[in-house]
Coordinates of C-alpha atoms and ligand atoms in Angstrom, one line a residue:
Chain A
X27 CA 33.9 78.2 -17.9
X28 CA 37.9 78.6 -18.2
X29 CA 39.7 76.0 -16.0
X30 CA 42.0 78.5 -14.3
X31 CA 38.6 80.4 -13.3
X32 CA 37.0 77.5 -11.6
X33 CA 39.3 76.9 -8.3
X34 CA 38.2 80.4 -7.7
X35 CA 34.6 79.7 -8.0
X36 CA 34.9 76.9 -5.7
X37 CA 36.4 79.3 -3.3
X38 CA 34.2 81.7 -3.3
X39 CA 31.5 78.9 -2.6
X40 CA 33.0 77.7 0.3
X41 CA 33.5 81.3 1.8
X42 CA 30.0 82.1 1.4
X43 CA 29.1 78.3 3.4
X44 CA 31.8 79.0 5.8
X45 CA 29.9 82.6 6.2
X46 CA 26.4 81.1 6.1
X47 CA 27.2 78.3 8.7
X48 CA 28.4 81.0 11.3
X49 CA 25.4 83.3 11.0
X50 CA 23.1 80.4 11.0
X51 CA 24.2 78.5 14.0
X52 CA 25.0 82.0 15.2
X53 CA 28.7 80.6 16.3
X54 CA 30.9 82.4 19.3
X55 CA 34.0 83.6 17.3
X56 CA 36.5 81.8 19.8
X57 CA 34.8 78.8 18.3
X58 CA 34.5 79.4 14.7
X59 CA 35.1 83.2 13.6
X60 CA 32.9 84.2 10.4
X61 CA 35.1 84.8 7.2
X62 CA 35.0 88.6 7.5
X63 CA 36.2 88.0 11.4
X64 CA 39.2 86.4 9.9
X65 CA 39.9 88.4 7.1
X66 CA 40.0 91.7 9.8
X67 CA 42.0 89.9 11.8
X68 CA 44.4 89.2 8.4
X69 CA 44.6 93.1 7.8
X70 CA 46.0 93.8 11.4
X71 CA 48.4 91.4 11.7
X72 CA 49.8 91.6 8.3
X73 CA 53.0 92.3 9.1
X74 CA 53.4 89.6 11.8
X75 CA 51.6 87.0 9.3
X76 CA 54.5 87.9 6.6
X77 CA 57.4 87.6 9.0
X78 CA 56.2 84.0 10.1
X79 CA 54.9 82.8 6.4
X80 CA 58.5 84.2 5.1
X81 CA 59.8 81.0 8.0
X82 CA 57.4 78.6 7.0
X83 CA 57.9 78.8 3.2
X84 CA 61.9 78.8 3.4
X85 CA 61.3 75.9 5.4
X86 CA 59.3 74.3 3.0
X87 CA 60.9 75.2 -0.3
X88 CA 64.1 74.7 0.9
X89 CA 62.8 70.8 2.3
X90 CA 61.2 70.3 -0.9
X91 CA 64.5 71.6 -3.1
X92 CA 66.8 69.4 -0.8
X93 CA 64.4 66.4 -1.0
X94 CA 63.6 66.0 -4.3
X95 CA 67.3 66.0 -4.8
X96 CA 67.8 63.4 -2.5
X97 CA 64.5 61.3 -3.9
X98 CA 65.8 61.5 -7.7
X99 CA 70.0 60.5 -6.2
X100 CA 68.1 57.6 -4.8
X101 CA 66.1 56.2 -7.2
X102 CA 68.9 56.9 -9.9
X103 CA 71.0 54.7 -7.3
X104 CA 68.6 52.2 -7.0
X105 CA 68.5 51.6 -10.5
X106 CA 72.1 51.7 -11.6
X107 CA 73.0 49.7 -8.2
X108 CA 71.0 46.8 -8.4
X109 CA 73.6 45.3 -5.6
X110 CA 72.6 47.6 -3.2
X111 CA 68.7 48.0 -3.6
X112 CA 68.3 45.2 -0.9
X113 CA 70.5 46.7 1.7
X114 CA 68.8 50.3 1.1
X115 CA 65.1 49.3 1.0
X116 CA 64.9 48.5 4.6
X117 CA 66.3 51.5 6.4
X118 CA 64.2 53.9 3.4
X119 CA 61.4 51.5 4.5
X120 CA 61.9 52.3 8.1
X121 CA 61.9 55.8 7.7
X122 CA 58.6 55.9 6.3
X123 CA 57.2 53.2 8.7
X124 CA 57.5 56.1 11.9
X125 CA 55.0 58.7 11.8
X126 CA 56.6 62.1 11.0
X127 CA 55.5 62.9 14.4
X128 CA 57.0 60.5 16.5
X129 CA 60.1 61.4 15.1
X130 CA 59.7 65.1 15.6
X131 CA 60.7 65.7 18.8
X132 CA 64.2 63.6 18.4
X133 CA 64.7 65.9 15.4
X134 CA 64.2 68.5 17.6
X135 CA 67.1 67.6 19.6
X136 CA 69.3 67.0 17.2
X137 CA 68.8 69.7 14.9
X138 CA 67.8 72.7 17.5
X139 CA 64.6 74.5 17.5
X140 CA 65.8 76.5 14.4
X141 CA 65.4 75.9 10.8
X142 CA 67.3 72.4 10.2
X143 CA 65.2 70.3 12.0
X144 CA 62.0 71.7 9.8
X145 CA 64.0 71.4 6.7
X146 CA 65.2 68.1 7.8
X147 CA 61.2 67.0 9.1
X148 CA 60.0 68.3 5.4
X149 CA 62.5 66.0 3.8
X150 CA 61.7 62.6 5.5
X151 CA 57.8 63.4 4.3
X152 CA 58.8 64.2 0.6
X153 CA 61.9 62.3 -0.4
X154 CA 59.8 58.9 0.0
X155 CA 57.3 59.2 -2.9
X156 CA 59.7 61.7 -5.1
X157 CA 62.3 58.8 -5.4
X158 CA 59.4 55.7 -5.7
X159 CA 57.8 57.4 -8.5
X160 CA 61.1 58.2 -10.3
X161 CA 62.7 55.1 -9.5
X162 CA 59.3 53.3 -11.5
X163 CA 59.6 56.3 -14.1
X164 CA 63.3 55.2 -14.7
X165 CA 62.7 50.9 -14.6
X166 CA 59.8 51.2 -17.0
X167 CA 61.9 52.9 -20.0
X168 CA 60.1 51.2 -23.3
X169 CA 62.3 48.5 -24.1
X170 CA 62.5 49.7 -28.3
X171 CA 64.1 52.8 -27.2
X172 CA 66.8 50.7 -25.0
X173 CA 67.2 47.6 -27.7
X174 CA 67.8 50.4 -30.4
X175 CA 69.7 52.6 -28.4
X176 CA 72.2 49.7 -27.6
X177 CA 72.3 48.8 -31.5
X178 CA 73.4 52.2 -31.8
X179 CA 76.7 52.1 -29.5
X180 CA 75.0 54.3 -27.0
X181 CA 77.4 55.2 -23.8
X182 CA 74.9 54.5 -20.8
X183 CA 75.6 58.0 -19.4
X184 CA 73.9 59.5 -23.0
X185 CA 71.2 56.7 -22.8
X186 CA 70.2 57.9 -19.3
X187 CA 70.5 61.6 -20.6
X188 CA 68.8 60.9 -24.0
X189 CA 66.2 58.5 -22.9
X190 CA 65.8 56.7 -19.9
X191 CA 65.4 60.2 -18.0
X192 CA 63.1 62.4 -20.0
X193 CA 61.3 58.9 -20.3
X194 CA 61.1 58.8 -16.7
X195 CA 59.9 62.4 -16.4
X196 CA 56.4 62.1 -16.0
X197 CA 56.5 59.7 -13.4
X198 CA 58.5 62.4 -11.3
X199 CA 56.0 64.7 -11.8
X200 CA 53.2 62.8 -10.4
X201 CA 56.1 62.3 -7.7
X202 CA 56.6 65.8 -7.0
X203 CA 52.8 67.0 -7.1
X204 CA 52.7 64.7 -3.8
X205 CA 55.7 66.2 -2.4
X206 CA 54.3 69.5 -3.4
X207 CA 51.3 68.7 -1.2
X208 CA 52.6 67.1 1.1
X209 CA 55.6 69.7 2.1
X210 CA 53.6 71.9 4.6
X211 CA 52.9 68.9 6.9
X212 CA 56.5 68.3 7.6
X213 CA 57.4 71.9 8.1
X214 CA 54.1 72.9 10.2
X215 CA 54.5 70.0 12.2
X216 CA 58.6 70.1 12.9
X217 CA 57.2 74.1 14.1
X218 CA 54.1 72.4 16.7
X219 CA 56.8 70.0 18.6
X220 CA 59.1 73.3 19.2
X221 CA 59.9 76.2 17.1
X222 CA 60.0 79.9 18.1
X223 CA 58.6 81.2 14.4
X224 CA 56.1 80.3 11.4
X225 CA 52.9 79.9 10.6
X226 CA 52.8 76.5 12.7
X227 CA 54.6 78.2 15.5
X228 CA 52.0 81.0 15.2
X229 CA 48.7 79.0 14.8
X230 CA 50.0 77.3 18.4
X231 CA 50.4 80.9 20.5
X232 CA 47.2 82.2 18.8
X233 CA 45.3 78.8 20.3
X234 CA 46.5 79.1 23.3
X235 CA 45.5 82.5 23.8
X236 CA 41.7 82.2 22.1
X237 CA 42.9 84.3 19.5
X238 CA 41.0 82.0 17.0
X239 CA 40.4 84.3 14.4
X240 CA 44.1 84.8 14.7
X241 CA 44.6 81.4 14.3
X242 CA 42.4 81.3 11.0
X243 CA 44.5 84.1 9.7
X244 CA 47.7 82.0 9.9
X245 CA 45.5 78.7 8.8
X246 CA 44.2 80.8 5.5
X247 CA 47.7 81.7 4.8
X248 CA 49.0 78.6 4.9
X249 CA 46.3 77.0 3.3
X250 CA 46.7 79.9 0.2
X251 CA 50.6 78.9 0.0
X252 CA 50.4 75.4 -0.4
X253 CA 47.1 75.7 -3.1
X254 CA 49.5 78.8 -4.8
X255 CA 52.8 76.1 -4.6
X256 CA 50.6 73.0 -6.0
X257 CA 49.1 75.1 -9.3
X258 CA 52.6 76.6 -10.0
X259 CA 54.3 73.2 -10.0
X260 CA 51.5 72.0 -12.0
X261 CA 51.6 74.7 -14.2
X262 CA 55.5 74.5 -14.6
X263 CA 55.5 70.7 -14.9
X264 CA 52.6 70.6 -17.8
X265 CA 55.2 73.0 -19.6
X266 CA 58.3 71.4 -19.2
X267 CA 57.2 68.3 -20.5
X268 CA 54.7 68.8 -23.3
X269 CA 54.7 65.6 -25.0
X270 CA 53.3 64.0 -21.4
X271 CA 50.7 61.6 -22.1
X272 CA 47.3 62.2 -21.3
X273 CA 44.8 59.7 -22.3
X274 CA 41.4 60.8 -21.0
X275 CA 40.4 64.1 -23.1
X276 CA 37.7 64.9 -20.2
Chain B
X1338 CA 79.7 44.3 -49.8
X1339 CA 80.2 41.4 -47.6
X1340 CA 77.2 38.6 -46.6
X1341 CA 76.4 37.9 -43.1
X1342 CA 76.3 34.5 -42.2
X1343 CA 74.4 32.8 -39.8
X1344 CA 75.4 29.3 -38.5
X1345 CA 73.8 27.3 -36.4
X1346 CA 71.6 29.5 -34.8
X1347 CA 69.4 28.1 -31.9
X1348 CA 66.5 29.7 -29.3
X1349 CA 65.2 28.3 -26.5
X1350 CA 63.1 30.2 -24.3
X1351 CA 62.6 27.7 -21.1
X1352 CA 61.5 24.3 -22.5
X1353 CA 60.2 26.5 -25.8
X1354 CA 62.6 25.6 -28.5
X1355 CA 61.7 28.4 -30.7
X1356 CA 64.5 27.1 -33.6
X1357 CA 67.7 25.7 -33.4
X1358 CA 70.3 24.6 -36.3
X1359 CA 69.1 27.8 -38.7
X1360 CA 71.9 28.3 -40.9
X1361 CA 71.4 31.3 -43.6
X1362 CA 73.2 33.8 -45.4
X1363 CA 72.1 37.2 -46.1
X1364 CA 73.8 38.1 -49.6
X1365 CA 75.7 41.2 -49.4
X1366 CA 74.4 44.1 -50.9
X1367 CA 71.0 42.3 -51.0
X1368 CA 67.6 42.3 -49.2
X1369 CA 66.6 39.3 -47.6
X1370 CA 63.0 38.8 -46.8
X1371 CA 61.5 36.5 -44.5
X1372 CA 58.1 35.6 -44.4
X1373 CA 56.4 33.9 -41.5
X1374 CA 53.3 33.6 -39.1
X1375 CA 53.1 35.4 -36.0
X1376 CA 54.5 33.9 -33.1
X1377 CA 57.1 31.6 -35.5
X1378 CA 60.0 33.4 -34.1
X1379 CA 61.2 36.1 -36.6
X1380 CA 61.7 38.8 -34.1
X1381 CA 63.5 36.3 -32.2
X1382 CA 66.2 36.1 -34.8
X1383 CA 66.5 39.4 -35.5
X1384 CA 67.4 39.9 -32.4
X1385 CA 69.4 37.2 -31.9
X1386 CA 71.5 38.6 -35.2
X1387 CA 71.4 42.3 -33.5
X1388 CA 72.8 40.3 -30.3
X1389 CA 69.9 42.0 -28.2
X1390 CA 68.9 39.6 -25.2
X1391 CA 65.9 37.0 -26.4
X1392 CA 66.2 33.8 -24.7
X1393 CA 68.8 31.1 -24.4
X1394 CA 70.7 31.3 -27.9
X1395 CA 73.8 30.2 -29.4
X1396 CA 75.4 29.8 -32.8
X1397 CA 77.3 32.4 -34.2
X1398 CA 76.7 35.5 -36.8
X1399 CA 79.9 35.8 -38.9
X1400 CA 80.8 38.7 -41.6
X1401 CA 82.1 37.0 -44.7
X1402 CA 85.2 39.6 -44.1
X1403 CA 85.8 38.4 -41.0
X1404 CA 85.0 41.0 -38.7
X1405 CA 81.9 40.7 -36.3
X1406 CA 78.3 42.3 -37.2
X1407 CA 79.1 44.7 -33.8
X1408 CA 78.4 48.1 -34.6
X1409 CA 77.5 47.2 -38.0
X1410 CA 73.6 47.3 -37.9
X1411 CA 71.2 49.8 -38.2
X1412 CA 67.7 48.6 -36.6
X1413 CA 64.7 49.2 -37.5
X1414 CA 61.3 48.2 -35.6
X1415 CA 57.6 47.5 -36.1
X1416 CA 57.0 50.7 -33.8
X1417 CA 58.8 53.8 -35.1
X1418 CA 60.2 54.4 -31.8
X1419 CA 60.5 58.1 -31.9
X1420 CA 61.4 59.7 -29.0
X1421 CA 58.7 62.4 -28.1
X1422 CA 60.8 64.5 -26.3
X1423 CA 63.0 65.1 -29.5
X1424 CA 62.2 67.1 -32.5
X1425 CA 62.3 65.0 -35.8
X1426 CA 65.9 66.5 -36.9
X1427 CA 66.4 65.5 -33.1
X1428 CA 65.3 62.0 -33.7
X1429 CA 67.3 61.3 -36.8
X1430 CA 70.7 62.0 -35.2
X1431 CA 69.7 60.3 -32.2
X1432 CA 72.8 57.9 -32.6
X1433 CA 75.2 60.8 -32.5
X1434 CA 74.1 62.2 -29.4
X1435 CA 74.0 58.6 -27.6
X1436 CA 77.8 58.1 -28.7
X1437 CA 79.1 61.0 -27.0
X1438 CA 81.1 60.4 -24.5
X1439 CA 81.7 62.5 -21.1
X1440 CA 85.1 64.0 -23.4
X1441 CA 83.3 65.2 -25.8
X1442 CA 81.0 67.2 -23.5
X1443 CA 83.9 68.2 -21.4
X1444 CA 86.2 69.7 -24.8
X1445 CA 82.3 71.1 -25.6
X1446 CA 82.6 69.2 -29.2
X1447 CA 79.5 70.4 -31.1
X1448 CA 76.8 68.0 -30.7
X1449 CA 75.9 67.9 -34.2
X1450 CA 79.0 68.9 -36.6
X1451 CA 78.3 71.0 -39.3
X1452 CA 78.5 68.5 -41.7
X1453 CA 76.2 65.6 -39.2
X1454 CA 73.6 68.6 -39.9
X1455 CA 73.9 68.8 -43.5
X1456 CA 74.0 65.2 -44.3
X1457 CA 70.5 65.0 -41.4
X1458 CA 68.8 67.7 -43.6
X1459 CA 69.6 65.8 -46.8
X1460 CA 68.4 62.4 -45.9
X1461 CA 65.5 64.3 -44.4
X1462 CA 64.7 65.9 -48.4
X1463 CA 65.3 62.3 -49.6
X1464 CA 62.4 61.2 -47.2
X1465 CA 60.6 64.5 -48.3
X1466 CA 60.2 65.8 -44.5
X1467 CA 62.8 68.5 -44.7
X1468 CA 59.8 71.0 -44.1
X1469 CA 59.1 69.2 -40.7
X1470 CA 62.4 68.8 -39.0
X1471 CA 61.7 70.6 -35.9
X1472 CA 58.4 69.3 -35.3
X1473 CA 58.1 67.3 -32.4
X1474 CA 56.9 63.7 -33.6
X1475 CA 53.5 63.9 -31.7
X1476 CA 52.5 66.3 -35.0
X1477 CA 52.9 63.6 -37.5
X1478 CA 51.2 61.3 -39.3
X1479 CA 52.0 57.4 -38.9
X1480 CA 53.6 57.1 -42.4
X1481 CA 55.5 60.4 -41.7
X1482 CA 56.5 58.8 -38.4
X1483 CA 57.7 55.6 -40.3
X1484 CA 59.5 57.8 -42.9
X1485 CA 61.0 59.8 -40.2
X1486 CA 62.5 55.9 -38.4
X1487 CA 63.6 55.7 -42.3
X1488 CA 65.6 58.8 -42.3
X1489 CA 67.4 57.6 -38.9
X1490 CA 68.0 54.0 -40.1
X1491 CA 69.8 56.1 -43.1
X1492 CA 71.6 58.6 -40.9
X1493 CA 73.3 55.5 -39.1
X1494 CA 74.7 54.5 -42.4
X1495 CA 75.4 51.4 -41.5
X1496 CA 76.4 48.5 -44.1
X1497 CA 73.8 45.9 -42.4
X1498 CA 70.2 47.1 -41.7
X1499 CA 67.5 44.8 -40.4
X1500 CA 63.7 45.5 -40.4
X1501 CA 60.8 43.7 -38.4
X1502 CA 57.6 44.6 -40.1
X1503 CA 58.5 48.2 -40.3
X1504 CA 55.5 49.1 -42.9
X1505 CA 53.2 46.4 -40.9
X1506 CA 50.7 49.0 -39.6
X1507 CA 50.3 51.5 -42.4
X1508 CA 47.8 51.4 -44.6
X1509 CA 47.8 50.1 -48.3
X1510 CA 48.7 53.3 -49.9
X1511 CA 51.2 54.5 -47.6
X1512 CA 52.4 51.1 -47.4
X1513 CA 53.6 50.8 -51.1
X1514 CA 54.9 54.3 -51.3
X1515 CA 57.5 53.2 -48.1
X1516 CA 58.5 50.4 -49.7
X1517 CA 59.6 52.1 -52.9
X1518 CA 61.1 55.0 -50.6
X1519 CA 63.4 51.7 -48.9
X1520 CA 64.1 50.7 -52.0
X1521 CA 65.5 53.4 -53.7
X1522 CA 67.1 54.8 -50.3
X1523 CA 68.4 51.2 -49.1
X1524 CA 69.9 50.3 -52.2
X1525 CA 73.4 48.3 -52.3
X1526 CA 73.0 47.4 -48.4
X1527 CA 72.5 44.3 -47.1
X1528 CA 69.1 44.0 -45.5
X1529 CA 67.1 41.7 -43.7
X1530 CA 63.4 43.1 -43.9
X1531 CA 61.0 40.5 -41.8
X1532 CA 57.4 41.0 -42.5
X1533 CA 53.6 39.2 -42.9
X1534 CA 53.2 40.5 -45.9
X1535 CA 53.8 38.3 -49.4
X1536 CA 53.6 41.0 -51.4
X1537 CA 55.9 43.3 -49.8
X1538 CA 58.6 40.1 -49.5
X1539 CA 58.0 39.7 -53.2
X1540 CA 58.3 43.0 -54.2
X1541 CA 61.3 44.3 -52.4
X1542 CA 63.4 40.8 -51.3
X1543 CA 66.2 39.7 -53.9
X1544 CA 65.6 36.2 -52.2
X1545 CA 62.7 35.6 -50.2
X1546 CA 62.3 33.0 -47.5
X1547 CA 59.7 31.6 -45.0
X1548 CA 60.0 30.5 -41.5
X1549 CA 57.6 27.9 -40.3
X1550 CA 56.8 24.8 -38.3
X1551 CA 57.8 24.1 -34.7
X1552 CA 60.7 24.3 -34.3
X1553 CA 61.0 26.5 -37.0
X1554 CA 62.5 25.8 -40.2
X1555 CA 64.0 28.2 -43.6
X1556 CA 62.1 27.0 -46.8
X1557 CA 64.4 27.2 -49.8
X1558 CA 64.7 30.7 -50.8
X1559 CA 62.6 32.0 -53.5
X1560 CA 64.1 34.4 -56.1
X1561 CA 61.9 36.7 -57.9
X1562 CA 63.0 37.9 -61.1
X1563 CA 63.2 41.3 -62.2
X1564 CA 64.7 44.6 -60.4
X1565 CA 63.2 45.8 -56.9
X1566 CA 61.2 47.3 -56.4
X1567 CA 58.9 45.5 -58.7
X1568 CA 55.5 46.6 -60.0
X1569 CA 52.4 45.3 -59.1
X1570 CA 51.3 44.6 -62.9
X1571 CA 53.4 41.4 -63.2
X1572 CA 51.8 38.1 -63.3
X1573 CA 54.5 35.8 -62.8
X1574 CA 54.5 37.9 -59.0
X1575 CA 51.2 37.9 -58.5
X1576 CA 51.0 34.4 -58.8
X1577 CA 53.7 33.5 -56.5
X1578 CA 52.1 35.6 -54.2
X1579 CA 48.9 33.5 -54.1
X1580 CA 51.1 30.4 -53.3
X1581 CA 53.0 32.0 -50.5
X1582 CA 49.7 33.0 -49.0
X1583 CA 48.0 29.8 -49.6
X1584 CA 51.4 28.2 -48.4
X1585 CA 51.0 30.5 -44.8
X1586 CA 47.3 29.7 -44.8
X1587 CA 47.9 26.3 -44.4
X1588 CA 50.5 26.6 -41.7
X1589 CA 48.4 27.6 -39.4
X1590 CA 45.6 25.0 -40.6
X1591 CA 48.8 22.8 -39.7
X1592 CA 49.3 24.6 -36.4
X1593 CA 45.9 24.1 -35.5
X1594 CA 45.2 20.9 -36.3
X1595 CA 48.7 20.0 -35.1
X1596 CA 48.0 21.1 -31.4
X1597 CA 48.1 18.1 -28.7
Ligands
ADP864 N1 60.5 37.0 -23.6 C1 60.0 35.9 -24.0 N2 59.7 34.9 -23.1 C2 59.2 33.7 -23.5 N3 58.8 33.4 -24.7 C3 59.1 34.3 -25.7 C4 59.6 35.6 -25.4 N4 59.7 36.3 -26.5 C5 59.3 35.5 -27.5 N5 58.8 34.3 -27.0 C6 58.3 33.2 -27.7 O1 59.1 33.0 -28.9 C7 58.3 32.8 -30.0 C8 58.7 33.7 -31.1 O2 58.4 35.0 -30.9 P1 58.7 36.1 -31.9 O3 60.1 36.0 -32.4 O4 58.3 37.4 -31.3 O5 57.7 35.8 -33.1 P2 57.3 36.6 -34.4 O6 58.2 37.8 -34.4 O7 57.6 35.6 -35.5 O8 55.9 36.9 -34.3 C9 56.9 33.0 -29.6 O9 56.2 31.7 -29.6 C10 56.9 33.5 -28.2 O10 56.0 32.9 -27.4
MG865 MG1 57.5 39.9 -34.5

């Protein structure tokens, strides 16, 4: 069977479980609506699911964009700055130490109930692994390619360009498959502690109302843009860097 | 072409005195072998020539023209160190690209001149890969790989080249045809080669010397006769190879047996 096939398969199982489980335990749909249940409700709210997954994804993409920039500026500072690596770990340390959700609501009233404060919530989950795993990718440049490098009168900007940075490229990709998972939390979460549109935002009105197939609707939605968001980056990262070592053949 | 001196040369790593007081002169236009066990400390002094950081060191490596060996050497490892992200033409004018500075990218100076390229697809004919130079390095084989470390060594065109064991994990074959493709390309510059191998000091070196003991010591240099690189049908060789070998042998019976 083709790889790209089999995430499908795997699908399809777990609908027809999903399916099988609510006929068998013969489930009341404000509990657990059967696949087709939520699927219906999909079709009639179509147009109110776009609007809100059009929030949700700017809100992620736009975190993600912003903090994978801000992960690679900080590991690049924390390797060219030595001086400063021990007055920066702490507060980045902190920062990771609070539970996204704690510091939700403070975001909230900072940053309003609009956009920023999800961009901003999707940042503090992301930027963290993004710049760990390119600050390791950039530190563990084979030492050959730096001794030569420096026998050849390399300026450290090229070296970095040349070398130390495509060298350090896998690394960020393991870094930014996390982020790529990880994205939706912030986002979904920054819309739960006060938001007046997304999925998040939309999941909440539906549960309060019983609306639970509604509330699958939005769940499957989400669910499909972050799977759709993981295999793209995958895809796009297995491209860009080709020459990406992979030891186990399967 | 000028010799390279080296005076008073000395290692420490910690309490580890690797060598210290190594005096030796690498005759210009000449290659220099030196043979040695592993672990003796013939990386160390590469390095220590190339001024790359190994250890505590100090003495001094002095041109006999006066100038400093700074930007004079062209380096050339037991790995081939190809970059993977580069295609082989890539590779061999890696130098140029690391010595551009932020005005050349700013007055958008071509990275590679017209006549860089030219001389990168020459030296790539001389190493017979011309067919593969924009094949990413992960499509070779090791002694094309090797070949390809060749051709950058060459593009650096630098007066003083220094090898550690740059043939050491090819096999025989391959190995003999490298060292005649050195040869031939490496003529009339001053090279240190470092390697295991008896043979390959005795074919290619113009004076051949062996590192041994703790703290390690040069042996008197031994000079083959006849031109490099020199054919495997001479006696006179073949013998001396047999006493170098039974010579390292016995080091490390001695470094055995000399353990506390
Ligand atoms: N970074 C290091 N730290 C401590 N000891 C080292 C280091 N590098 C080399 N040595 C020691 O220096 C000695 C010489 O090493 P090296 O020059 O690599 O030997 P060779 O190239 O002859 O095999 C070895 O005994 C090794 O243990
Ligand atoms: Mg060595």
């Amino acid at each position: 069977m083709k790889d790209s096939v089999k995430p499908f398969v795997v699908l399809v199982g777990l609908l027809v479980l999903w399916h099988t489980l609510v006929m068998a335990f013969d489930m009341p749909s404000y509990i657990l609506p059967g696949p087709l249940a939520v699927a219906n409700s999909m079709v009639d709210n179509a147009s109110l699911l776009w609007e809100h997954t059009l929030v949700t994804l700017s809100e992620m993409l736009l975190g993600l964009l912003l903090g994978v920039l801000l992960g690679i500026i900080l590991a690049l500072v924390l390797v060219y700055f030595t001086a400063l690596r021990p007055w920066l770990l702490p507060p980045l340390l902190i920062t990771q130490a609070i539970p996204v959700f704690a510091l939700a609501p403070i975001l909230m009233l900072w940053f309003g109930y609009g956009l920023t404060s999800k961009v901003v919530m999707t940042i503090l989950v992301i930027f963290f692994p993004v710049a760990t795993c390119c600050y390791d990718g950039l530190r563990h440049t084979h030492q050959g390619w730096l001794d030569m490098a420096q026998t050849m009168g390399g300026n450290r900007l090229a070296i970095l360009r040349h070398i130390r940075w495509p060298a350090a490229l896998p690394a960020l990709a393991s870094g930014l498959r996390v982020a790529v998972v990880v994205a939706p939390i912030g986002a979904v979460v920054g819309e739960w502690v006060g938001s007046s549109a997304g999925l998040g935002y939309l999941m909440l009105q539906a549960n309060a109302r019983l609306w639970t197939d509604q509330m699958f609707a939005a769940l499957t939605v989400l669910a499909f843009c972050s799977v759709t968001l993981y295999y793209t980056t995958d895809r796009v990262l297995r491209r860009l860097i080709p020459w990406q070592p992979e030891t186990s053949q399967e | 072409m000028f010799d390279v001196i080296i005076r008073r040369a000395s290692l420490r790593f910690g309490n580890h005195c690797v060598f210290t007081d190594l005096n030796l002169t690498l005759k210009g236009g000449q290659w220099t072998c030196l043979l040695g066990g592993s672990g003796v400390g013939k990386t160390s002094l590469l390095r220590l020539i190339a001024a790359l950081p190994a250890g505590e060191t100090t003495g001094e490596v002095v041109c006999q023209d006066g100038f400093s060996v700074h930007h004079r050497i062209a380096w050339m490892a037991q790995q081939d160190l190809l970059l993977p992200w580069f295609s082989v033409l890539d590779n061999i004018t890696l130098g140029q690209r690391l010595r551009r500075n932020l005005t050349d990218v700013f007055t958008r100076r071509p990275l590679l001149s017209a006549e860089v390229q030219e001389q990168a697809m020459s030296i790539l004919e001389k190493v017979g890969l011309s067919a593969k130079a924009d094949v990413l390095p992960q499509h070779l084989s090791g002694g094309q790989r090797q070949r390809v470390a060749l051709a950058r060594t060459l593009m650096e065109n630098r007066p003083l080249v220094l090898m550690d064991e740059p043939f050491g994990a090819l096999d025989a074959i391959t190995r003999l045809n490298l060292q005649d493709l050195a040869c031939e390309l490496l003529q009339n510059r001053t090279v240190l080669l470092i390697t295991h191998d008896p043979l390959e000091a005795l074919r290619l070196g113009h004076e051949v010397y062996h590192l041994r003991g703790h703290p390690a010591r040069l042996t008197d240099a031994i000079t083959p006769p006849g031109k490099t690189p020199r054919t495997l049908d001479n006696n006179g060789l073949m013998a001396l190879q047999g006493k170098l070998l039974d010579r390292l042998r016995h080091e490390s019976f001695d470094e055995q047996s000399g353990e506390p």
